[in-house]
Each structure stands twice: as structure tokens, then as C-alpha cells.
Short mmCIF file of C-alpha atoms and ligand atoms in Angstrom, two decimals:
data_model
loop_
_atom_site.label_atom_id
_atom_site.label_comp_id
_atom_site.label_asym_id
_atom_site.label_seq_id
_atom_site.Cartn_x
_atom_site.Cartn_y
_atom_site.Cartn_z
CA MET A 1 -26.66 14.18 1.07
CA LEU A 2 -24.08 11.49 1.73
CA ASP A 3 -23.71 10.56 5.39
CA LEU A 4 -20.12 9.48 4.99
CA HIS A 5 -19.63 7.91 8.42
CA GLN A 6 -22.80 5.90 8.12
CA ALA A 7 -21.99 4.82 4.56
CA VAL A 8 -18.49 3.66 5.52
CA HIS A 9 -19.80 1.79 8.54
CA THR A 10 -22.40 0.01 6.41
CA LEU A 11 -19.79 -0.88 3.78
CA LEU A 12 -17.35 -2.30 6.34
CA THR A 13 -20.13 -4.23 8.04
CA ASP A 14 -21.41 -5.63 4.73
CA ASN A 15 -17.88 -6.68 3.76
CA THR A 16 -17.16 -8.42 7.07
CA GLN A 17 -16.55 -12.16 7.01
CA THR A 18 -16.58 -14.36 10.07
CA VAL A 19 -14.82 -17.73 10.17
CA ASP A 20 -14.98 -19.49 13.54
CA HIS A 21 -14.18 -16.64 15.91
CA TRP A 22 -12.02 -14.76 13.36
CA GLN A 23 -13.25 -11.64 11.63
CA TYR A 24 -11.87 -9.80 8.64
CA THR A 25 -13.11 -7.39 5.99
CA VAL A 26 -12.96 -8.21 2.27
CA PRO A 27 -12.03 -5.31 -0.05
CA SER A 28 -15.00 -6.09 -2.31
CA ALA A 29 -17.45 -8.94 -1.81
CA THR A 30 -17.75 -9.52 -5.55
CA SER A 31 -14.24 -8.87 -6.91
CA TYR A 32 -11.94 -9.49 -3.91
CA PRO A 33 -13.64 -11.95 -1.55
CA TYR A 34 -10.49 -12.73 0.51
CA GLN A 35 -8.45 -11.09 3.21
CA TRP A 36 -5.69 -8.90 1.73
CA PHE A 37 -2.68 -7.67 3.66
CA TRP A 38 -2.55 -3.92 3.22
CA ASP A 39 -6.30 -3.68 2.75
CA SER A 40 -6.72 -5.20 6.22
CA CYS A 41 -4.31 -2.62 7.65
CA PHE A 42 -6.48 0.13 6.11
CA HIS A 43 -9.61 -1.63 7.34
CA ALA A 44 -8.25 -1.57 10.89
CA ILE A 45 -7.62 2.17 10.54
CA MET A 46 -11.20 2.64 9.31
CA TRP A 47 -12.64 0.38 12.02
CA SER A 48 -10.72 2.32 14.66
CA HIS A 49 -13.12 5.20 13.96
CA PHE A 50 -16.07 3.04 15.00
CA ASP A 51 -15.02 0.09 17.09
CA ALA A 52 -11.54 -0.50 18.49
CA LEU A 53 -12.26 -4.16 19.25
CA ARG A 54 -13.25 -4.81 15.66
CA ALA A 55 -10.03 -3.10 14.50
CA GLN A 56 -8.07 -5.40 16.82
CA ALA A 57 -9.92 -8.43 15.45
CA GLU A 58 -9.03 -7.44 11.88
CA LEU A 59 -5.32 -7.37 12.69
CA ASP A 60 -5.46 -10.49 14.86
CA ALA A 61 -6.89 -12.37 11.87
CA LEU A 62 -4.19 -10.93 9.62
CA VAL A 63 -1.29 -12.15 11.71
CA PHE A 64 -2.89 -15.52 12.47
CA ARG A 65 -1.70 -16.91 9.13
CA GLN A 66 1.86 -15.72 9.64
CA HIS A 67 4.49 -18.28 8.67
CA GLU A 68 7.22 -19.36 11.09
CA ASP A 69 9.84 -17.21 9.40
CA GLY A 70 7.70 -14.06 9.89
CA PHE A 71 6.26 -13.92 6.36
CA ILE A 72 2.61 -12.87 5.97
CA GLY A 73 1.04 -13.41 2.54
CA HIS A 74 -0.65 -10.62 0.63
CA VAL A 75 -3.82 -12.72 0.22
CA ILE A 76 -5.15 -14.95 2.98
CA TYR A 77 -7.61 -17.73 2.20
CA TRP A 78 -9.89 -18.56 5.06
CA GLN A 79 -12.45 -20.77 3.38
CA PRO A 80 -11.54 -24.18 1.95
CA GLY A 81 -11.23 -24.06 -1.82
CA GLU A 82 -10.35 -20.34 -2.02
CA ILE A 83 -7.13 -20.18 -4.00
CA LEU A 84 -7.84 -17.73 -6.85
CA SER A 85 -6.52 -19.48 -9.94
CA ILE A 86 -2.89 -19.32 -8.90
CA ASP A 87 -0.75 -22.11 -7.57
CA TRP A 88 1.15 -20.30 -4.82
CA GLY A 89 2.73 -23.51 -3.57
CA ILE A 90 2.03 -22.78 0.10
CA PRO A 91 -1.11 -23.39 2.14
CA HIS A 92 -3.61 -20.70 3.21
CA THR A 93 -1.84 -17.67 1.74
CA SER A 94 -0.18 -16.27 -1.34
CA SER A 95 3.61 -16.27 -1.54
CA LEU A 96 3.96 -12.49 -2.01
CA ILE A 97 4.18 -9.57 0.37
CA GLN A 98 2.36 -6.24 0.23
CA PRO A 99 3.14 -2.72 1.52
CA PRO A 100 4.09 -3.02 5.22
CA ILE A 101 1.47 -0.77 6.85
CA LEU A 102 1.02 -3.21 9.75
CA ALA A 103 2.86 -1.21 12.45
CA TYR A 104 0.92 1.94 11.67
CA ALA A 105 -2.39 0.05 11.68
CA ILE A 106 -1.50 -1.49 15.05
CA TRP A 107 -0.56 1.88 16.43
CA ARG A 108 -3.78 3.56 15.22
CA THR A 109 -5.81 0.75 16.75
CA PHE A 110 -3.95 1.00 20.04
CA ALA A 111 -4.37 4.79 20.04
CA VAL A 112 -8.11 4.19 20.36
CA SER A 113 -8.27 1.00 22.43
CA GLN A 114 -5.38 1.90 24.78
CA ASP A 115 -5.18 -1.83 25.36
CA THR A 116 -1.56 -2.50 26.27
CA ASN A 117 -2.20 -6.22 26.66
CA TRP A 118 -3.37 -6.44 23.08
CA LEU A 119 -0.38 -4.39 21.94
CA ALA A 120 1.98 -6.74 23.78
CA THR A 121 0.21 -9.76 22.28
CA ILE A 122 0.43 -8.62 18.66
CA TYR A 123 3.90 -7.05 18.88
CA PRO A 124 5.90 -10.30 18.43
CA ALA A 125 4.08 -11.01 15.16
CA ALA A 126 4.82 -7.50 13.90
CA ALA A 127 8.45 -7.75 15.01
CA ALA A 128 8.81 -11.10 13.21
CA PHE A 129 7.21 -9.68 10.08
CA TYR A 130 9.53 -6.65 9.84
CA SER A 131 12.54 -8.83 10.70
CA TYR A 132 11.56 -11.04 7.76
CA ILE A 133 11.53 -8.06 5.37
CA LEU A 134 14.84 -6.70 6.67
CA ARG A 135 16.44 -10.13 6.42
CA GLU A 136 15.05 -11.34 3.09
CA ARG A 137 14.55 -8.31 0.86
CA ASP A 138 17.83 -6.39 0.89
CA VAL A 139 19.47 -8.50 -1.82
CA ARG A 140 22.02 -5.84 -2.83
CA ASP A 141 22.89 -5.32 0.85
CA VAL A 142 22.35 -1.55 0.63
CA HIS A 143 19.38 -1.05 3.03
CA LEU A 144 16.95 -0.72 0.12
CA TYR A 145 14.24 -3.35 0.08
CA GLY A 146 12.99 -4.87 -3.14
CA LEU A 147 9.96 -6.48 -4.72
CA VAL A 148 9.97 -9.72 -6.67
CA ASN A 149 6.60 -9.11 -8.34
CA PRO A 150 4.70 -5.89 -9.15
CA ASP A 151 1.75 -7.16 -7.06
CA GLU A 152 3.92 -6.79 -3.98
CA SER A 153 3.68 -3.02 -4.34
CA GLY A 154 -0.12 -3.05 -4.14
CA GLU A 155 0.02 -1.09 -7.43
CA ASP A 156 -0.24 -4.21 -9.53
CA ASN A 157 0.44 -3.08 -13.09
CA ALA A 158 1.97 0.32 -12.48
CA PRO A 159 4.29 1.37 -15.31
CA LYS A 160 7.25 1.77 -12.95
CA PHE A 161 7.54 -2.03 -13.27
CA ASP A 162 7.47 -2.19 -17.08
CA THR A 163 11.23 -2.14 -17.59
CA ALA A 164 11.78 -4.93 -15.07
CA LEU A 165 9.04 -6.94 -16.81
CA GLY A 166 10.59 -6.26 -20.22
CA LEU A 167 7.47 -4.46 -21.50
CA PRO A 168 7.11 -1.15 -23.38
CA PRO A 169 5.03 1.70 -21.85
CA GLN A 170 2.02 0.69 -23.97
CA HIS A 171 1.16 -3.01 -23.99
CA ASN A 172 -1.99 -4.96 -23.42
CA ALA A 173 -3.19 -5.99 -20.01
CA LYS A 174 -3.08 -9.67 -20.93
CA GLU A 175 0.63 -9.52 -21.69
CA ASN A 176 1.24 -7.72 -18.42
CA THR A 177 -0.69 -10.26 -16.39
CA GLU A 178 1.04 -13.18 -18.12
CA ARG A 179 4.45 -11.83 -17.11
CA ARG A 180 3.31 -11.35 -13.54
CA TYR A 181 1.95 -14.89 -13.44
CA ALA A 182 5.26 -16.23 -14.76
CA LEU A 183 6.93 -14.56 -11.80
CA PHE A 184 4.71 -16.47 -9.38
CA ASP A 185 6.13 -19.64 -10.93
CA ALA A 186 9.70 -18.37 -10.73
CA HIS A 187 9.23 -17.48 -7.07
CA ARG A 188 7.87 -20.95 -6.35
CA GLN A 189 10.74 -22.59 -8.22
CA CYS A 190 13.17 -20.42 -6.24
CA ASN A 191 11.57 -21.75 -3.08
CA TYR A 192 10.52 -18.15 -2.23
CA ASN A 193 14.10 -17.00 -1.96
CA ALA A 194 14.21 -13.37 -3.10
CA MET A 195 17.90 -13.51 -4.02
CA CYS A 196 17.01 -16.20 -6.57
CA THR A 197 13.76 -14.58 -7.79
CA SER A 198 15.52 -11.23 -8.20
CA GLU A 199 17.29 -12.70 -11.23
CA HIS A 200 13.84 -12.64 -12.91
CA PHE A 201 12.42 -9.43 -11.49
CA TRP A 202 13.69 -6.91 -8.97
CA VAL A 203 12.52 -3.37 -8.19
CA GLU A 204 13.51 -1.23 -5.23
CA ASP A 205 10.33 0.76 -5.14
CA VAL A 206 10.17 4.28 -3.69
CA ALA A 207 6.69 3.61 -2.36
CA TYR A 208 7.58 0.33 -0.66
CA ASN A 209 10.70 1.77 0.98
CA THR A 210 8.77 4.85 2.10
CA TYR A 211 6.04 2.74 3.71
CA LEU A 212 8.77 0.67 5.34
CA VAL A 213 10.75 3.51 6.95
CA TRP A 214 7.54 5.17 8.09
CA ASN A 215 6.37 1.93 9.71
CA LEU A 216 9.75 1.05 11.21
CA ASP A 217 9.66 4.39 13.02
CA VAL A 218 6.18 3.60 14.31
CA LEU A 219 7.28 0.08 15.28
CA SER A 220 10.14 1.62 17.23
CA ASP A 221 7.65 3.78 19.12
CA ILE A 222 5.50 0.72 19.83
CA ALA A 223 8.51 -1.23 21.12
CA TYR A 224 9.46 1.71 23.30
CA THR A 225 5.93 1.93 24.69
CA LEU A 226 6.16 -1.76 25.64
CA GLY A 227 9.52 -1.24 27.32
CA HIS A 228 11.53 -3.11 24.64
CA LYS A 229 14.29 -0.53 24.39
CA LYS A 230 16.75 -2.69 22.47
CA ASP A 231 14.14 -3.47 19.83
CA ALA A 232 13.12 0.17 19.70
CA ASN A 233 16.70 1.16 18.86
CA ARG A 234 17.01 -1.60 16.30
CA TRP A 235 13.89 -0.49 14.39
CA ARG A 236 14.90 3.17 14.55
CA GLU A 237 18.36 2.35 13.18
CA ALA A 238 16.89 0.28 10.36
CA ALA A 239 14.59 3.19 9.45
CA THR A 240 17.49 5.64 9.50
CA ASP A 241 19.69 3.38 7.37
CA THR A 242 16.98 3.13 4.72
CA LYS A 243 16.25 6.86 4.78
CA THR A 244 19.97 7.49 4.22
CA ALA A 245 20.14 4.92 1.42
CA MET A 246 17.03 6.35 -0.25
CA ARG A 247 18.55 9.81 -0.17
CA LYS A 248 21.83 8.57 -1.58
CA GLN A 249 20.52 6.26 -4.29
CA MET A 250 16.94 7.24 -5.10
CA PHE A 251 16.97 11.02 -4.92
CA HIS A 252 17.33 12.51 -8.42
CA GLN A 253 16.49 16.06 -9.51
CA GLY A 254 14.35 16.97 -6.55
CA LYS A 255 12.35 13.75 -6.24
CA TYR A 256 12.66 10.12 -5.24
CA VAL A 257 12.66 7.55 -8.05
CA SER A 258 12.44 3.74 -7.94
CA LEU A 259 15.36 1.57 -9.02
CA SER A 260 14.82 -1.24 -11.49
CA GLY A 261 16.65 -4.57 -11.71
CA ARG A 262 19.76 -5.78 -9.92
CA ALA A 263 21.65 -2.99 -11.73
CA ALA A 264 19.40 -0.49 -9.90
CA THR A 265 18.57 1.63 -12.93
CA PRO A 266 16.46 4.72 -12.09
CA VAL A 267 12.88 4.44 -13.37
CA SER A 268 11.65 7.34 -15.47
CA THR A 269 7.86 6.94 -15.04
CA ASP A 270 6.10 10.11 -13.92
CA GLY A 271 3.99 8.52 -11.16
CA TRP A 272 2.11 9.61 -8.04
CA ASP A 273 4.56 7.96 -5.65
CA GLN A 274 6.99 10.86 -6.01
CA PHE A 275 4.61 12.53 -3.50
CA LEU A 276 4.50 9.60 -1.10
CA PRO A 277 7.81 10.40 0.71
CA LEU A 278 6.03 13.50 2.06
CA LEU A 279 4.12 11.11 4.30
CA ALA A 280 7.34 9.90 5.93
CA GLY A 281 8.95 13.34 6.07
CA LEU A 282 11.67 12.41 3.57
CA TYR A 283 11.75 15.76 1.76
CA THR A 284 13.06 18.96 3.32
CA GLN A 285 10.52 21.77 3.65
CA SER A 286 11.98 23.60 0.64
CA GLU A 287 12.12 20.41 -1.46
CA ALA A 288 8.49 19.76 -0.52
CA HIS A 289 7.55 23.27 -1.55
CA GLN A 290 9.25 22.81 -4.91
CA LEU A 291 7.71 19.33 -5.41
CA VAL A 292 4.19 20.47 -4.63
CA HIS A 293 4.34 23.64 -6.70
CA THR A 294 6.20 22.26 -9.71
CA HIS A 295 4.67 18.79 -9.91
CA LEU A 296 1.59 18.18 -7.76
CA LEU A 297 -0.14 21.45 -8.62
CA ASP A 298 0.60 21.06 -12.34
CA LYS A 299 -2.86 21.12 -13.94
CA ASN A 300 -1.72 19.03 -16.90
CA ARG A 301 -0.18 16.31 -14.81
CA TYR A 302 -1.51 15.85 -11.28
CA TRP A 303 -3.89 18.60 -10.20
CA LEU A 304 -6.86 17.36 -12.21
CA HIS A 305 -10.48 18.23 -11.59
CA TYR A 306 -11.45 14.84 -10.11
CA GLY A 307 -8.28 14.13 -8.18
CA VAL A 308 -4.65 13.06 -8.49
CA PRO A 309 -4.07 10.39 -11.18
CA THR A 310 -1.66 7.56 -10.40
CA VAL A 311 0.30 8.34 -13.58
CA ALA A 312 0.58 11.79 -15.20
CA PRO A 313 -1.43 12.14 -18.46
CA THR A 314 1.77 13.36 -20.13
CA ASP A 315 3.59 10.07 -19.40
CA PRO A 316 3.81 7.61 -22.35
CA ALA A 317 2.35 4.83 -20.19
CA TYR A 318 -0.77 6.79 -19.20
CA THR A 319 -3.81 4.54 -19.81
CA PRO A 320 -6.67 5.51 -17.53
CA ASP A 321 -9.43 3.53 -19.24
CA GLU A 322 -10.74 0.28 -17.87
CA PRO A 323 -9.29 -2.58 -19.95
CA GLU A 324 -11.84 -4.68 -21.77
CA TRP A 325 -9.96 -7.92 -21.35
CA GLY A 326 -10.59 -10.53 -18.66
CA GLU A 327 -12.10 -10.35 -15.23
CA ALA A 328 -12.03 -7.13 -13.21
CA TRP A 329 -9.62 -8.54 -10.62
CA GLN A 330 -7.13 -9.51 -13.30
CA HIS A 331 -6.33 -6.01 -14.47
CA PRO A 332 -6.41 -3.49 -11.69
CA ASP A 333 -5.47 -0.22 -13.27
CA TRP A 334 -2.55 1.66 -11.79
CA ARG A 335 -1.66 3.35 -15.05
CA GLY A 336 -3.55 6.59 -14.54
CA ALA A 337 -6.81 6.00 -12.69
CA ILE A 338 -7.47 7.73 -9.35
CA TRP A 339 -7.25 5.41 -6.32
CA MET A 340 -8.16 6.31 -2.75
CA VAL A 341 -5.03 4.98 -1.01
CA PRO A 342 -2.79 7.40 -2.94
CA HIS A 343 -5.26 10.17 -2.10
CA TRP A 344 -5.09 9.31 1.61
CA CYS A 345 -1.27 9.17 1.51
CA ILE A 346 -0.96 12.47 -0.33
CA TYR A 347 -3.51 14.09 1.99
CA HIS A 348 -1.43 13.20 5.06
CA GLY A 349 1.86 14.00 3.35
CA LEU A 350 0.58 17.48 2.49
CA ARG A 351 -0.66 18.05 6.02
CA ARG A 352 2.67 17.03 7.45
CA TYR A 353 4.31 19.88 5.52
CA GLY A 354 1.56 22.42 6.20
CA PHE A 355 -0.16 22.38 2.79
CA THR A 356 -3.54 22.49 4.46
CA THR A 357 -5.60 23.98 1.64
CA GLU A 358 -4.29 21.51 -0.93
CA ALA A 359 -4.87 18.60 1.47
CA GLU A 360 -8.48 19.67 2.05
CA MET A 361 -9.01 19.90 -1.70
CA ILE A 362 -7.92 16.28 -2.10
CA ARG A 363 -10.28 15.26 0.69
CA ASP A 364 -13.18 17.15 -0.93
CA LYS A 365 -12.47 15.65 -4.35
CA SER A 366 -12.37 12.16 -2.81
CA ILE A 367 -15.71 12.60 -1.08
CA ALA A 368 -17.26 14.08 -4.23
CA LEU A 369 -16.23 10.99 -6.23
CA ILE A 370 -17.84 8.70 -3.66
CA ALA A 371 -20.99 10.84 -3.46
CA GLN A 372 -21.37 10.71 -7.25
CA GLN A 373 -20.13 7.22 -8.10
CA GLY A 374 -20.23 5.19 -4.90
CA PHE A 375 -17.42 3.12 -3.41
CA ARG A 376 -15.58 1.99 -6.51
CA GLU A 377 -12.11 0.52 -6.93
CA ASN A 378 -10.87 3.53 -8.85
CA TYR A 379 -12.13 6.51 -10.86
CA HIS A 380 -11.42 7.87 -14.30
CA PRO A 381 -9.29 11.01 -13.94
CA HIS A 382 -10.99 12.90 -16.79
CA THR A 383 -14.62 11.89 -16.31
CA GLY A 384 -14.78 10.89 -12.63
CA ILE A 385 -16.59 7.70 -13.66
CA GLY A 386 -16.20 4.84 -11.17
CA MET A 387 -14.33 1.78 -12.50
CA GLY A 388 -13.33 -1.72 -11.39
CA ALA A 389 -14.71 -3.41 -8.28
CA GLU A 390 -17.93 -2.25 -6.62
CA GLY A 391 -18.51 -1.98 -2.90
CA PHE A 392 -14.75 -1.43 -2.64
CA THR A 393 -13.58 -0.40 0.81
CA TRP A 394 -10.74 2.05 0.13
CA GLY A 395 -13.11 5.03 -0.13
CA GLY A 396 -13.64 4.46 3.60
CA LEU A 397 -10.28 6.13 4.14
CA THR A 398 -11.99 9.47 3.53
CA ILE A 399 -13.23 9.33 7.15
CA ASP A 400 -9.57 9.22 8.12
CA MET A 401 -8.66 12.35 6.16
CA GLN A 402 -8.79 14.59 9.19
CA PRO A 403 -6.41 17.20 10.52
CA THR A 404 -6.05 15.34 13.80
CA THR A 405 -4.94 12.00 12.35
CA PRO A 406 -1.41 11.30 13.57
CA THR A 407 1.08 9.94 10.99
CA SER A 408 3.26 8.56 13.77
CA LEU A 409 3.24 8.19 17.48
CA SER A 410 5.79 10.93 17.95
CA ASP A 411 3.72 13.52 16.04
C1 GLC B 501 -6.03 -4.77 -6.27
C2 GLC B 501 -5.06 -3.70 -5.79
C3 GLC B 501 -4.31 -4.18 -4.54
C4 GLC B 501 -5.32 -4.60 -3.49
C5 GLC B 501 -6.29 -5.64 -4.05
C6 GLC B 501 -7.42 -5.95 -3.10
O1 GLC B 501 -5.34 -5.90 -6.69
O2 GLC B 501 -4.17 -3.36 -6.80
O3 GLC B 501 -3.49 -3.17 -4.02
O4 GLC B 501 -4.69 -5.10 -2.35
O5 GLC B 501 -6.88 -5.13 -5.23
O6 GLC B 501 -8.12 -4.80 -2.82
#
């Protein structure tokens, strides 16, 4: 039988890198041998189950490469010569962002360590990071924050970005990757100014904005804990403004949808992130009931035997198979495969609204996939076969699928 705690501890330990006195965890030693932004936030959450100091170290390393304007890259290169094959144009990190889970990761770490000195030491970096997002990524000035490259969502080639990339629902992975690479160039030529890059690509993503409001609320709680009342109010207001804007502009027919391009056209993809706003409490109880019963529990779309697919099998973009082209890291599949971060998010979203049985089923399905296939990057929704990177850390989040896990400090 799988000893989950032991297996996760071994995986995190095996994937730990030490450079001077810095320590971080790589998502997969073979496919992703660098430090990645949101992965590190999840690693800190996982480490907090074993070793609060190691969780602190993970986040300390993450903010160490912060730029003066508050930006933190989605990939951080610690060893000389590590630059993937992309010319980002800036030293040590990529030029893109990733989902802003930092405040929540800090809070979860602090919840275990209770080390107020550490909290006070890392807070300025977090404050600078969220200020950067609020300042740089609201190009329409509507309190909705946008992405200049699909990779910034952490769901690299999800079909919700197809329209903005000018691609049809079915296209080959090579074409997709080429467009994303062209955007790296555009961003560099725009000197990393999102207003300029948004002429090439712009998506106000439901998932990104949900992670943001959820984390701004947590950041407000952190600021309050440290006695920074003015900051606490500022973060709370920013969260409220975005929640209001999401409701006004993204809420269509009972669910939240992403907006594509500077014209903010609603995206029609039937994707898993319609469930993500449950995590931040953005649906009313009756909307949540309707969403879960009509969409999540639909056996043809989301309630599949092995878990919840990232895209519904009935959507024209659904492509769950592993592409045959290129290296594994070049075509992460967010077009149907089951990934553990969405499972973790949906688990906690369901719990927040009292869907305990359904949440436990997602947890059980997640653990079953790991027991049968090991810690893989993602899993085929119809066969349960593990795909993509091996020794991939996200399955470690199953130890954090527990009824007692708080989604925010005020819970
Ligand atoms: C893939 C995922 C991305 C993750 C990275 C490292 O590119 O799509 O979200 O951060 O792998 O694990």
C-alpha cells in the first residue's frame, strides 16, 4: 500500500536543489530542473506538512530573484548556463509571471512556523510583487488583470487562449508553441511593458483573477497580522474591486468566463476553471449548487472515472493524448488531461461550499492515480495512464487535501 506521506516526503527531498545556502524544489528533476514560481508556492504548502523551516527556505529562495519593480519571473535559473532555449532578455529569470499563489503559500507556512519575524521579513517582497501586478496588468483600467502569454496562466496551451493566439480549437502542438515563443520576442521588444505586449496577446483569465483576489484577501490578513493596517485595507479594497469587476464582466449564464483580447470577448471553451471561483467564494451558495450539479457532476463532461479533465470531452478542443512532437517540456497538455493542481483547487472549492462527499471523491481519485501510475505530470482522463514528466511534484498536494486545510486566514 502507498504510504502517501512518506512518498511525498521522499519526492520533495529528491527534488531539492541547494545552491550556496539557498534551497528550492524542482517540479521534476528530468523535465523541469529549475525553480518555478507557482510550483514553489505549492512546494512550500507541501513542505509545511513536514518542515516549516524548509517551507520558509523555499519561499525565501523564490523572492530572492525579485526585480526592483516587484516582478518575480515564472522560472528562476540558479545555476550558470541554465536558460532553457529561450532568450528572455533579462538575467536569472524568465520575463513572464505565473499564478500569484505567493501570499497563500506564505500564510500556510506561517500558520505552521508561527514565526512573525520571518513573516515580517518576507512581507515587503510579497507587497512589492502584488503592487507590481496591480500596477502593470490592468491595461483596460477595469480591475481585471491580464496575461501577455498563455504560459503566465500556468496552463500553458489551454484552449481558452486559442482565440487570442489566432488558432483554431484543433491545431498541432508545434504551431501552438511557435506562437507562444513569438510572444516572448514581442514582450522583449516591448521592454516588458504589458500595455505594449497586449497588442499581440491579451487574456483576462478567470483563473488568474480568481487566484489574485483570493491571495489579495490573504495578503490583507497578513498585513493586518503585522500591524500594517493601511496596507491591509489597500489589499482588501483591491480584492473587492476585482471581485466586483469579475461579477460584472466575466459572469455569464451561471459561470465565470475568461475575456480574450483588448476587446474583452468572452471565451467559449468548456474548461475546468469555471469551478475555480468556488475556491475564492465567488459564487453564491445557490449558484454553486447549480454549477456543481449541472456541470461538475456531468458524467460526460467532468465527473469522469479517473478525475476531472481540464477540458470537457465534449469541447471541440479536447485533446487528452500526449503529443508526439518535441520534448516533454515543450508541450504540456492542458487540453483535457487531468492535473493535480486543478484537483486540489476543486477539492478546496467544494469543501468551502459544503460538498464534502464530492470533495472526498476527488481526493480518492487523485490518490488512486498516484498509487497506480506514480507522480506524473498529468493523467489521461479515459485510461488513467500517467503522462508527461516523471517524478513530478504536484501529486504531493494530495497530502494537503484535508478537511482542516484553511483556504484563508479568516476561515
Ligand atoms: C508546466 C506547467 C506549468 C508548471 C511547469 C513546471 O509547464 O504547465 O504550470 O509551472 O510545468 O512544473
